[in-house]
Coordinates of C-alpha atoms and ligand atoms in Angstrom, one line a residue:
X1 CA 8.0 25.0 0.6
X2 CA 5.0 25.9 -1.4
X3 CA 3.0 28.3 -0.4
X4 CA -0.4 26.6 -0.4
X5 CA 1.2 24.3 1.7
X6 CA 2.3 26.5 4.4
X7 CA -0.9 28.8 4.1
X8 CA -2.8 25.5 5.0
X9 CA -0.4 24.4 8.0
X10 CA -0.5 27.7 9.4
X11 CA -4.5 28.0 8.7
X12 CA -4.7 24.6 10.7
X13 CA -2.5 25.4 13.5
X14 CA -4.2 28.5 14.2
X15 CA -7.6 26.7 14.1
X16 CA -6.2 23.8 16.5
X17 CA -2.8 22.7 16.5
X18 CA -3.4 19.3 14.4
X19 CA -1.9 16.2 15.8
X20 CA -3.7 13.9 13.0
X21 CA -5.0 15.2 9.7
X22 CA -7.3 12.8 7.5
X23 CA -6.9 13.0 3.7
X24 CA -10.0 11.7 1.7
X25 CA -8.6 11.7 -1.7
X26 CA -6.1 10.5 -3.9
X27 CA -3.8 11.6 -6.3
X28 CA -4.9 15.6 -6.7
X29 CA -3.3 18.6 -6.0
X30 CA -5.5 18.4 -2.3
X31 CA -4.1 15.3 -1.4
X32 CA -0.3 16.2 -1.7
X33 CA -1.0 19.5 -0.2
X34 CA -2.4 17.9 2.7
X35 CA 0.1 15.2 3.6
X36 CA 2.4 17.9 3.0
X37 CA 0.8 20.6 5.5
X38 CA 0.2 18.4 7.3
X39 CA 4.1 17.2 8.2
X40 CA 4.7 21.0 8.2
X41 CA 2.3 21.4 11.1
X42 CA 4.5 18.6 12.8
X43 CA 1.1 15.8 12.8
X44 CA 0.6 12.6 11.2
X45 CA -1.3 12.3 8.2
X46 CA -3.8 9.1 7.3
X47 CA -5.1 8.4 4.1
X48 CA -8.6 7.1 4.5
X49 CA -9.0 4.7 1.0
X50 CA -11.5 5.8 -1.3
X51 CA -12.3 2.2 -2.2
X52 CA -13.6 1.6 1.2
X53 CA -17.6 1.5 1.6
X54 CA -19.4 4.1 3.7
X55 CA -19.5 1.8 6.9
X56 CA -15.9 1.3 6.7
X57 CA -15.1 5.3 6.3
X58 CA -17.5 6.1 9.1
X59 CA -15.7 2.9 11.5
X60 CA -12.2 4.6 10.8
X61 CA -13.0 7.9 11.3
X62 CA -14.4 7.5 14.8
X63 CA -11.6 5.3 16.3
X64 CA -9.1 8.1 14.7
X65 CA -10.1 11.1 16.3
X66 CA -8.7 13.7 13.2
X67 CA -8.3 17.0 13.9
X68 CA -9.1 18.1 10.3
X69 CA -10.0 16.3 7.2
X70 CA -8.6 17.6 3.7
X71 CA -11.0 16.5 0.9
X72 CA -10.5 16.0 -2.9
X73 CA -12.7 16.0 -5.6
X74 CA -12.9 12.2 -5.8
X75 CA -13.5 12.3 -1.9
X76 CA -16.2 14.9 -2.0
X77 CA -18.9 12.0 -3.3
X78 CA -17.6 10.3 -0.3
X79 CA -19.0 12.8 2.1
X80 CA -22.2 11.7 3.3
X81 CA -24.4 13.1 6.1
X82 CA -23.3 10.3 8.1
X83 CA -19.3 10.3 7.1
X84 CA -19.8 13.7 8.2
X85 CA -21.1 13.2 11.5
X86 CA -18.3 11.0 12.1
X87 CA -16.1 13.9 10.6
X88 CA -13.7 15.9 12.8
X89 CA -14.7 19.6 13.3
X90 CA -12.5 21.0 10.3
X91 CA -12.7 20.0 7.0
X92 CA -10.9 21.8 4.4
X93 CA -12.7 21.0 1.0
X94 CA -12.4 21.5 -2.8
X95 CA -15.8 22.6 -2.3
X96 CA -18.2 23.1 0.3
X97 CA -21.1 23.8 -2.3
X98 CA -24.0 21.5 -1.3
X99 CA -22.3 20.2 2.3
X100 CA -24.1 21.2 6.1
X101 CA -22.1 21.2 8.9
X102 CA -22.9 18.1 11.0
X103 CA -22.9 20.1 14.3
X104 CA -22.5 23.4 15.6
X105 CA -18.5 22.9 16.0
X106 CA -18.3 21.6 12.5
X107 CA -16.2 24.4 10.4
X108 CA -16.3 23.3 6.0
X109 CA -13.6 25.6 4.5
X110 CA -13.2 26.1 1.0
X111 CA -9.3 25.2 -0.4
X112 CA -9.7 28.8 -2.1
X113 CA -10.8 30.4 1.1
X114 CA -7.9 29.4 3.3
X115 CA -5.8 31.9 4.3
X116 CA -3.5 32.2 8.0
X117 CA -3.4 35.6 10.0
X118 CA 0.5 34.5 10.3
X119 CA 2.4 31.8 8.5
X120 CA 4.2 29.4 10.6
X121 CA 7.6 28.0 10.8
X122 CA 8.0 23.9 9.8
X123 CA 7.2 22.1 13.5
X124 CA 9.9 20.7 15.1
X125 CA 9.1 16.7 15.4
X126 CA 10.8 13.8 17.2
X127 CA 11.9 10.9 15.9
X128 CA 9.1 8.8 17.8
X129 CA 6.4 11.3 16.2
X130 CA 4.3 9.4 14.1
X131 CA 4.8 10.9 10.1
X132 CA 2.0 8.8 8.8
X133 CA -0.8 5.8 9.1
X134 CA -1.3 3.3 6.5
X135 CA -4.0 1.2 6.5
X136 CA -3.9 -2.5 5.1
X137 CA -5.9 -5.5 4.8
X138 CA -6.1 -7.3 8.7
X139 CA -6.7 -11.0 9.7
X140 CA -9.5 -10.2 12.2
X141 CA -11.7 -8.7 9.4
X142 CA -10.3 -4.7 9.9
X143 CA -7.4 -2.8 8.1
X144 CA -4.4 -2.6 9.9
X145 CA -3.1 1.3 10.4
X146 CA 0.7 0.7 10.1
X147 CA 2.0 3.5 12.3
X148 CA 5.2 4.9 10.9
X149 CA 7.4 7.3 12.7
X150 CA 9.3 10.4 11.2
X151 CA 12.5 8.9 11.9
X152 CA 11.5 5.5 9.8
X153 CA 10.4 7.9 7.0
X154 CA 14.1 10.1 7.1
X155 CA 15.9 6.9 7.7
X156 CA 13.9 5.5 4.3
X157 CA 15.0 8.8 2.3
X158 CA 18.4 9.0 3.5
X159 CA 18.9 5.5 1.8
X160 CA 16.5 5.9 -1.3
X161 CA 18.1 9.5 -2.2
X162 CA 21.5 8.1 -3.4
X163 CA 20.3 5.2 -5.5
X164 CA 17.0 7.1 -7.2
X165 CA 20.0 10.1 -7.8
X166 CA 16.7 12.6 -8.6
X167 CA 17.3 15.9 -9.7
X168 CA 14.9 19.1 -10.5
X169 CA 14.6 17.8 -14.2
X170 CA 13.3 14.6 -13.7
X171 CA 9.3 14.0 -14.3
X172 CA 8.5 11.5 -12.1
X173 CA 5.4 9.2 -12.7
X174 CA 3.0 8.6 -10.1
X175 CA 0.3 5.4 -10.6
X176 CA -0.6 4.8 -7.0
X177 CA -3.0 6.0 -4.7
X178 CA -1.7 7.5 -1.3
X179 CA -3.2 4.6 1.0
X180 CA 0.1 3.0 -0.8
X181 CA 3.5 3.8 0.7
X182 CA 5.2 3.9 -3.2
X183 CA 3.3 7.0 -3.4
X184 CA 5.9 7.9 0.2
X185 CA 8.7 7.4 -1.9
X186 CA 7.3 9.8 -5.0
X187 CA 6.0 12.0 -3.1
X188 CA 8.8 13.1 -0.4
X189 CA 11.7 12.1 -2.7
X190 CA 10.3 13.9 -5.1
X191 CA 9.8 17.0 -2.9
X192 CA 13.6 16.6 -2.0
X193 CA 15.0 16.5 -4.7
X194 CA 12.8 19.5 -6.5
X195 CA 11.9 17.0 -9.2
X196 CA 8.3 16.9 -10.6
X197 CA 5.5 14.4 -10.2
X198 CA 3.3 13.4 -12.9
X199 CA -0.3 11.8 -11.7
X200 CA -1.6 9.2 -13.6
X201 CA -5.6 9.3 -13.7
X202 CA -8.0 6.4 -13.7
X203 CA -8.1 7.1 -17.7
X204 CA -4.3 7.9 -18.6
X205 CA -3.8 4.4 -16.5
X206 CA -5.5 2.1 -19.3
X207 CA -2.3 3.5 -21.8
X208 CA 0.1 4.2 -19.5
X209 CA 2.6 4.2 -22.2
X210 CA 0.8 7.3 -24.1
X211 CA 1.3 9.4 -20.9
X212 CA 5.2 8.3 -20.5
X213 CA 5.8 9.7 -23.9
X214 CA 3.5 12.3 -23.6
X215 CA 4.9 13.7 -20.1
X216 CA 8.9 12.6 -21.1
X217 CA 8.8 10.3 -18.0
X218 CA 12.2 9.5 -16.8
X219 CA 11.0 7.9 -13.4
X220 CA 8.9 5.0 -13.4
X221 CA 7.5 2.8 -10.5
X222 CA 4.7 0.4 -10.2
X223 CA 3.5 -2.7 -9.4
X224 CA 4.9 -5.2 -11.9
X225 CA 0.9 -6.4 -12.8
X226 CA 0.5 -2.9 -14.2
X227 CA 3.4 -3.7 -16.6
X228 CA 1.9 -6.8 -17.0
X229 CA -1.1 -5.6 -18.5
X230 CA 1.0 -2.7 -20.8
X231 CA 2.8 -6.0 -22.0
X232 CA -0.2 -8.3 -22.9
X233 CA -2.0 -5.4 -24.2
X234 CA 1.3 -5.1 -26.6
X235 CA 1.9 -1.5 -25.3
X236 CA 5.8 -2.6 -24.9
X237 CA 6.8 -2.1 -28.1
X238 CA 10.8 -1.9 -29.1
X239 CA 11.9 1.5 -28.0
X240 CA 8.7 3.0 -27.3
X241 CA 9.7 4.1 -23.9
X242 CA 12.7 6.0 -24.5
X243 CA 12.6 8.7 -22.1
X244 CA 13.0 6.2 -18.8
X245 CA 16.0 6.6 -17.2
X246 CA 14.8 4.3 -13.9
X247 CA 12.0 2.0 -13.9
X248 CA 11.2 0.4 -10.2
X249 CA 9.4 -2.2 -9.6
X250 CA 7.5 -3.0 -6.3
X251 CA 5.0 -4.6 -4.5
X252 CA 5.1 -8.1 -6.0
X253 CA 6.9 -11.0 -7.5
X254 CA 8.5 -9.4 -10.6
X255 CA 8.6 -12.0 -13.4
X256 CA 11.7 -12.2 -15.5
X257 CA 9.4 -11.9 -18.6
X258 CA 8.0 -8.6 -17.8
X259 CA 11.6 -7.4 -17.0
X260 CA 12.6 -8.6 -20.6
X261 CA 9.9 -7.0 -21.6
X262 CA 9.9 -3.3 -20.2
X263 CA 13.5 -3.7 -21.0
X264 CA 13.7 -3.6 -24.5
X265 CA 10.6 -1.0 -24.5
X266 CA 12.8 1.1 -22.3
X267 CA 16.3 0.9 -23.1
X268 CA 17.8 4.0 -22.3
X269 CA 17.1 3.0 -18.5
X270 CA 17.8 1.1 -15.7
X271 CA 15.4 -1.4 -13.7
X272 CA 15.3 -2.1 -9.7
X273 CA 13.2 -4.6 -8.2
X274 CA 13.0 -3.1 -4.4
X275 CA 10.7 -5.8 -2.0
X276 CA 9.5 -4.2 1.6
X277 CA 6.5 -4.5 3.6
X278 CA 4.4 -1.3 4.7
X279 CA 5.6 -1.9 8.1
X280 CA 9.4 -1.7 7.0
X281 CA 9.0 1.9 5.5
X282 CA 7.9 1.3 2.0
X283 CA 11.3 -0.6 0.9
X284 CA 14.1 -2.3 2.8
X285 CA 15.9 -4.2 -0.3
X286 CA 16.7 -3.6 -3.6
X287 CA 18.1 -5.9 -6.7
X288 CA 19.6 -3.7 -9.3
X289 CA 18.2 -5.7 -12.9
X290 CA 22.0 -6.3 -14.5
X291 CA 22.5 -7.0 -18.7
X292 CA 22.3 -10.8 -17.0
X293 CA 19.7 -10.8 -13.9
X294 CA 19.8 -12.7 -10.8
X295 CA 17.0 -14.7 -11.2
X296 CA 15.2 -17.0 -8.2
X297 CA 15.2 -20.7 -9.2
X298 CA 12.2 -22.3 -10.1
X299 CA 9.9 -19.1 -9.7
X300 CA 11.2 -17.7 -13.0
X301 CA 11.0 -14.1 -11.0
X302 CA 14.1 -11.3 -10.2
X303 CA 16.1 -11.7 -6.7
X304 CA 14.7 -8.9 -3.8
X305 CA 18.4 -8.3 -3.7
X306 CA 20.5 -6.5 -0.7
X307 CA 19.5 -5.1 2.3
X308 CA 19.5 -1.3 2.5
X309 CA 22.9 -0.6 4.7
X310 CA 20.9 0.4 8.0
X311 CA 18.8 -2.5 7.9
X312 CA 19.2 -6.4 9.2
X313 CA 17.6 -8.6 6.8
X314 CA 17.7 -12.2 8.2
X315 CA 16.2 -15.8 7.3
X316 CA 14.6 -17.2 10.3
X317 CA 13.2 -20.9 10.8
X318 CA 10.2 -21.3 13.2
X319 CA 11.6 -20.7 16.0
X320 CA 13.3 -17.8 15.3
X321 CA 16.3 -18.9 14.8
X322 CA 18.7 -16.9 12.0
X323 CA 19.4 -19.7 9.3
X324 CA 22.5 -19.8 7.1
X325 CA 22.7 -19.1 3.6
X326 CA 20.9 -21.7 0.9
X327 CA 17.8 -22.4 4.1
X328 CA 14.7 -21.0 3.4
X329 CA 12.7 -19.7 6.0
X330 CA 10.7 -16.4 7.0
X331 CA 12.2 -12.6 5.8
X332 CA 12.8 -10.8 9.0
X333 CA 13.9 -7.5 9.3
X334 CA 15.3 -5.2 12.1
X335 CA 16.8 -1.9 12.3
X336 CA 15.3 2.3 12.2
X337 CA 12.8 1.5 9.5
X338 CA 10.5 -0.7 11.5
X339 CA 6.9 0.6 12.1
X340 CA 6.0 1.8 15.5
X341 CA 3.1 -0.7 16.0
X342 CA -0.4 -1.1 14.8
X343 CA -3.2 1.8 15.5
X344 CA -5.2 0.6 18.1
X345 CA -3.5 -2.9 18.2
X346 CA -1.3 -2.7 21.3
X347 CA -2.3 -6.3 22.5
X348 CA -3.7 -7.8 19.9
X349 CA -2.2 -11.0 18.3
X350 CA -1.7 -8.4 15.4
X351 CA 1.7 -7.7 17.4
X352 CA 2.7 -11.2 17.0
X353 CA 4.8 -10.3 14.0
X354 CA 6.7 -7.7 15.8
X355 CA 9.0 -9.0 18.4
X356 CA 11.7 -8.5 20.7
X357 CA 14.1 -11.5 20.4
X358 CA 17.5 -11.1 22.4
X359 CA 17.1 -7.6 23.2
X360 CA 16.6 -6.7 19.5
X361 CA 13.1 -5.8 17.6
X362 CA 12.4 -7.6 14.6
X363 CA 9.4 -7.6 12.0
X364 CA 7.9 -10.9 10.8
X365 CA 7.2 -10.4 7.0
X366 CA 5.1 -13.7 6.6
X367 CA 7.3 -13.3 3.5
X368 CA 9.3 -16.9 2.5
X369 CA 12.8 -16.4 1.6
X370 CA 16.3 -17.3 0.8
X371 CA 19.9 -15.5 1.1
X372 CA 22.3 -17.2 -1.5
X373 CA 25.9 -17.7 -1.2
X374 CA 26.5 -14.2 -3.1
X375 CA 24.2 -12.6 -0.2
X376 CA 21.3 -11.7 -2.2
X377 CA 17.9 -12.5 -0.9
X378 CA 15.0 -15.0 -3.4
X379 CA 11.4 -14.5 -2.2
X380 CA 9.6 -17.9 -2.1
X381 CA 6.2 -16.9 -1.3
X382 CA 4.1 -16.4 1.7
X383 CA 3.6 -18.4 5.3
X384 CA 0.1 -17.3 5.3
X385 CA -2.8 -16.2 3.4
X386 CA -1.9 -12.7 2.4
X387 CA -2.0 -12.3 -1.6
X388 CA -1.5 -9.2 -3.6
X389 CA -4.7 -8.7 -6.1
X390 CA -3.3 -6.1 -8.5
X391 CA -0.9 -4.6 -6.3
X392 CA -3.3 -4.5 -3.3
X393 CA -2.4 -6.4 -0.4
X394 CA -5.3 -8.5 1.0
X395 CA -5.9 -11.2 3.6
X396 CA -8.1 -14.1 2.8
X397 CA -9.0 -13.9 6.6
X398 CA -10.1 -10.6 6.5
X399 CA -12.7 -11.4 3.5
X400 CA -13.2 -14.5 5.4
X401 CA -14.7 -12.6 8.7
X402 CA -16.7 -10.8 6.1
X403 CA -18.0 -13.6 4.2
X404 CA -19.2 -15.3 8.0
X405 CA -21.4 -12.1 8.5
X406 CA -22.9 -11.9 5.3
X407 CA -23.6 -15.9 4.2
X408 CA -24.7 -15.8 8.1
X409 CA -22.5 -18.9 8.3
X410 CA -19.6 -20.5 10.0
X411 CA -18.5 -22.4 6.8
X412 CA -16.6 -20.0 4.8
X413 CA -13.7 -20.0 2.8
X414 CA -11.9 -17.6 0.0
X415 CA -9.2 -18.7 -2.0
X416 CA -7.3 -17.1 -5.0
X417 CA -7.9 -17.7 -8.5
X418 CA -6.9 -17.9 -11.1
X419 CA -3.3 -17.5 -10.6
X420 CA -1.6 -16.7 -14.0
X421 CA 2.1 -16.3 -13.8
X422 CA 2.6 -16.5 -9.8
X423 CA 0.0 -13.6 -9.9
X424 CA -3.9 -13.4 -8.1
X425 CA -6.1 -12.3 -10.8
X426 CA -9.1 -12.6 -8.7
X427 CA -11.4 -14.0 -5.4
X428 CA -13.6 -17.0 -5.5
X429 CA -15.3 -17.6 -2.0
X430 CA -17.4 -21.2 -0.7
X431 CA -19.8 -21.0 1.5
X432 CA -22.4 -22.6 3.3
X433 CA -25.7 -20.6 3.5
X434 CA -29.4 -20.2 3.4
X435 CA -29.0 -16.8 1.5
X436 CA -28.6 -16.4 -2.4
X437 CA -25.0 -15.8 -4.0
X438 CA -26.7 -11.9 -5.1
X439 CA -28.0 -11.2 -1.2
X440 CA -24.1 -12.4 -0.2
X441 CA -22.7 -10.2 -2.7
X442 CA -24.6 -7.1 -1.8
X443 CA -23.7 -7.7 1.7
X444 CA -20.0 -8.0 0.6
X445 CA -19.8 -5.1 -0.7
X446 CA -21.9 -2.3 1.6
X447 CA -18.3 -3.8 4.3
X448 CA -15.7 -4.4 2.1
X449 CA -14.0 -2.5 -0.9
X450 CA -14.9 -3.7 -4.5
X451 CA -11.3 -5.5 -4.9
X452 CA -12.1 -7.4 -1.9
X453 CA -15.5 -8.6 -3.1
X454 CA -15.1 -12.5 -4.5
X455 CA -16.0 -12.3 -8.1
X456 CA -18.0 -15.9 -7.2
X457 CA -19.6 -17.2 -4.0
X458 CA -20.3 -20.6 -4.7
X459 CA -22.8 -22.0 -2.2
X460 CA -22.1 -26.1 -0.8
X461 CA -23.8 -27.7 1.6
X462 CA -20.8 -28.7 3.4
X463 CA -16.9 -27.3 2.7
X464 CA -14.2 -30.1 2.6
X465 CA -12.1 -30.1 5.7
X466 CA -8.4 -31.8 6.1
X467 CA -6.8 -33.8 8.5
X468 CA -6.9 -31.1 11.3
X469 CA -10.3 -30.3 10.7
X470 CA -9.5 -27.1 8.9
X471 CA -12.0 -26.0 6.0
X472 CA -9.1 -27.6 2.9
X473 CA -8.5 -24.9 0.6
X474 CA -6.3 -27.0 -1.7
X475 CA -9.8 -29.1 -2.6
X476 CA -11.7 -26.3 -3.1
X477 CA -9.5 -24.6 -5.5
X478 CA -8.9 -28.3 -7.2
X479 CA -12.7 -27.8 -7.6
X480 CA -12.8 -24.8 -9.7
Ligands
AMP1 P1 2.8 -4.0 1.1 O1 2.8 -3.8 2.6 O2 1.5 -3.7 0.5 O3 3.9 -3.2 0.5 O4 3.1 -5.5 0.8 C1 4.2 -6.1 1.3 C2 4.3 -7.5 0.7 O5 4.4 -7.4 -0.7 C3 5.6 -8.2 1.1 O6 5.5 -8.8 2.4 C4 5.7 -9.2 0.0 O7 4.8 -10.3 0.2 C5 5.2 -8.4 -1.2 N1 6.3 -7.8 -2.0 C6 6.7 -6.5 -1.9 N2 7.7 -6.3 -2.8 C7 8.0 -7.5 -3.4 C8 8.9 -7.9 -4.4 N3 9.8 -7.1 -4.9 N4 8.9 -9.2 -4.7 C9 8.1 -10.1 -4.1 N5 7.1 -9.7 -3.2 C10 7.1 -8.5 -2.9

């Protein structure tokens, strides 16, 4: 292992054997070496999302209870007098140039100054020891910390090692942040296999394509809306992507048009759609993209494909019933990947999507789907009203409870448009209220992060409702 890594393990064990270690930043050198110490020391690291407001930051890190924090330049702005109050009592920083301790107990270390009196050995963990909490977007109008345990993540690697085949010479491209399990995948598979990872920034995103020739990428994975964009902005020429040997797509509905796309760009590689939520352990099934591909009827988008061998991957109808193939009905899944729970959720309704059903534990995706009569799995869409806006996973509930707090109304509702291709390109929100659409906004956005935000908030004095009384979100969006 690296040595900065095992200097900052050691330096944090010695301080206070760390059981959870925060990581406020993104994509830097910090960052990896911190999720990285931080499963050396044997805890659980969170990302805390840079894209969440102050309020939210400050929320999170009081019900956590961190043992350290590991800050990034990017997550240096973020540290506030009051983020630091709410701060555990290490912090290991860039910088600590311009930053008070909050209190008396509060130690700010430099990255440069850390150094151990004696370096430890890698921790011993337990299969039930958490490896890591993701946050998503939640229904009651907080993220969701997916708690995932390190036998979940080995379980995850020790199926994604033989398909990705990555070796010390491949330059593997990372474009997402590390609140977003793909960066799990780079990250440890990359670790493993002694391969290198290439970090996108917020500029070398806008021409991707520059950077994959520029860095000989061999490895690709995003969300398919990032190709999206490479495509429209005619960055996918013929051949102009010639060092990928593997390009993965994740996240979303991959349309057959970006496939043909990236294809011919890249055709010296190979294409995988893989599907998974965060609570399956990044990915649980994978559709290899062949000369002809399986494509789902009517959606004009590639299959999810086969289950990964230690996983059950089932079609349920509503009452949980496993239905045969050709039914559609809900994705469930069961087997080692399955998350551990929600942080802080024990008895919530949250739960309701992980269930014990004859003896086994399953996970509800939400996601609609269909096994054909070859055994590959189509997904059909969602049971409920969780989107992905540019690869982020929202719920329209969560903005919802937002919106109720800052219209100061009971009348809300968020819907997503425009949809171009089977994809979200944005939020429009209705609302009854007394306030202006600006005060709304502003309010929005000191409790929600910037994606979240509706782009509109059109103000009614009454919202349509349907035959159960329900605010009608098919009018509304007939309306715009
Ligand atoms: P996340 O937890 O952010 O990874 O989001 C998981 C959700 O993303 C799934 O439940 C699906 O709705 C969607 N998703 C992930 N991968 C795919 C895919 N390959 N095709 C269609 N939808 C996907």
């Amino acid at each position: 292992m690296h040595k900065l890594v095992v200097d900052l393990a050691s330096f944090m064990t010695e301080h206070k054997k760390p059981k959870k270690v925060g990581i406020l930043g993104t994509k830097s050198p910090e960052a990896y070496i911190g999720i990285l110490a931080a499963g050396y020391a044997g805890a659980t690291y969170v990302p805390l999302n840079l894209k969440w407001p102050e309020q939210r930051i400050i929320q999170l890190l009081e019900a956590l209870d961190l043992d350290v924090l590991i800050v990034d330049k990017q997550g240096l702005s973020l540290l506030t007098p009051d983020v630091l109050k709410a701060a555990p009592d290490l912090i290991v920083s860039v910088s600590t140039q311009n930053l008070n301790a909050a209190r008396d107990s509060q130690l700010l270390v430099a990255f440069a100054d850390v150094k151990a009196e004696n370096l430890i050995a890698p921790a011993q963990v337990g299969s039930k020891d958490l490896a890591y909490i993701l946050f998503t977007s939640g229904t009651t109008g907080m993220p969701k910390g997916v708690m995932i345990s390190a036998g979940s993540l080995k379980s995850y690697l020790d199926q994604s090692r033989s398909w990705t085949a990555l070796t010390p010479e491949d330059h593997m491209a990372e474009t997402c942040d590390v609140t977003f399990d793909l960066s799990v995948h780079n990250l440890f598979l990359c670790v493993d296999a002694g391969a290198s990872l290439h970090i996108f920034s917020a500029l070398e995103m806008l021409a991707p394509s520059r950077f994959i020739r520029e860095r000989s990428i061999t490895v690709w994975m995003s969300v398919p809306t990032l190709a999206a964009m490479m495509r429209k902005s005619g960055a996918l020429k013929v051949d102009s992507l010639p060092t990928l040997r593997l390009s993965i797509f994740c996240g979303e509905p991959l349309p057959l048009a970006t496939v043909e796309a990236w294809a011919q760009a890249a055709p010296n590689g190979i294409i995988d759609n893989i599907y998974g939520p965060t609570e399956g352990t990044v990915i649980c099934l994978r559709q290899r993209v062949e000369a002809t591909p399986v494509v789902t009827e009517g959606r004009d988008i590639i299959a999810i494909g086969t289950p990964y061998s230690t996983m059950q991957v089932e079609i349920f109808d509503e009452n949980q019933q496993i239905l045969g193939s050709g039914q559609a009905g809900e994705i469930a899944l069961s087997g080692p990947q399955l998350a551990e729970g929600y942080f802080n959720y024990a008895n919530s309704s949250q739960t309701d999507r992980f269930r014990d059903i004859d003896g086994q534990r399953w996970y509800l995706t939400g996601d609609l789907g269909m096994r054909d009569e070859n055994g590959v799995f189509h997904h059909l869409g969602r049971t409920d009203n969780q989107i992905k806006l540019k690869g982020n996973r929202v719920e329209l509930e969560e903005v919802e409870a937002h919106l109720r707090k800052a219209a100061q109304s009971e009348m809300v509702a968020v819907v997503a448009w425009p949809i171009i291709e089977n994809s979200a390109q944005g939020l429009v929100a209705f609302c009854t209220s007394g306030l202006t659409e600006e005060t709304i906004k502003t309010a929005l956005l000191d409790s929600l992060p910037r994606y979240m935000v509706p782009e509109t908030v059109h103000l009614r004095d009454t919202l349509p409702v349907n035959i159960n009384g329900k605010i009608d979100r098919k009018q509304l969006l007939e309306q715009l």
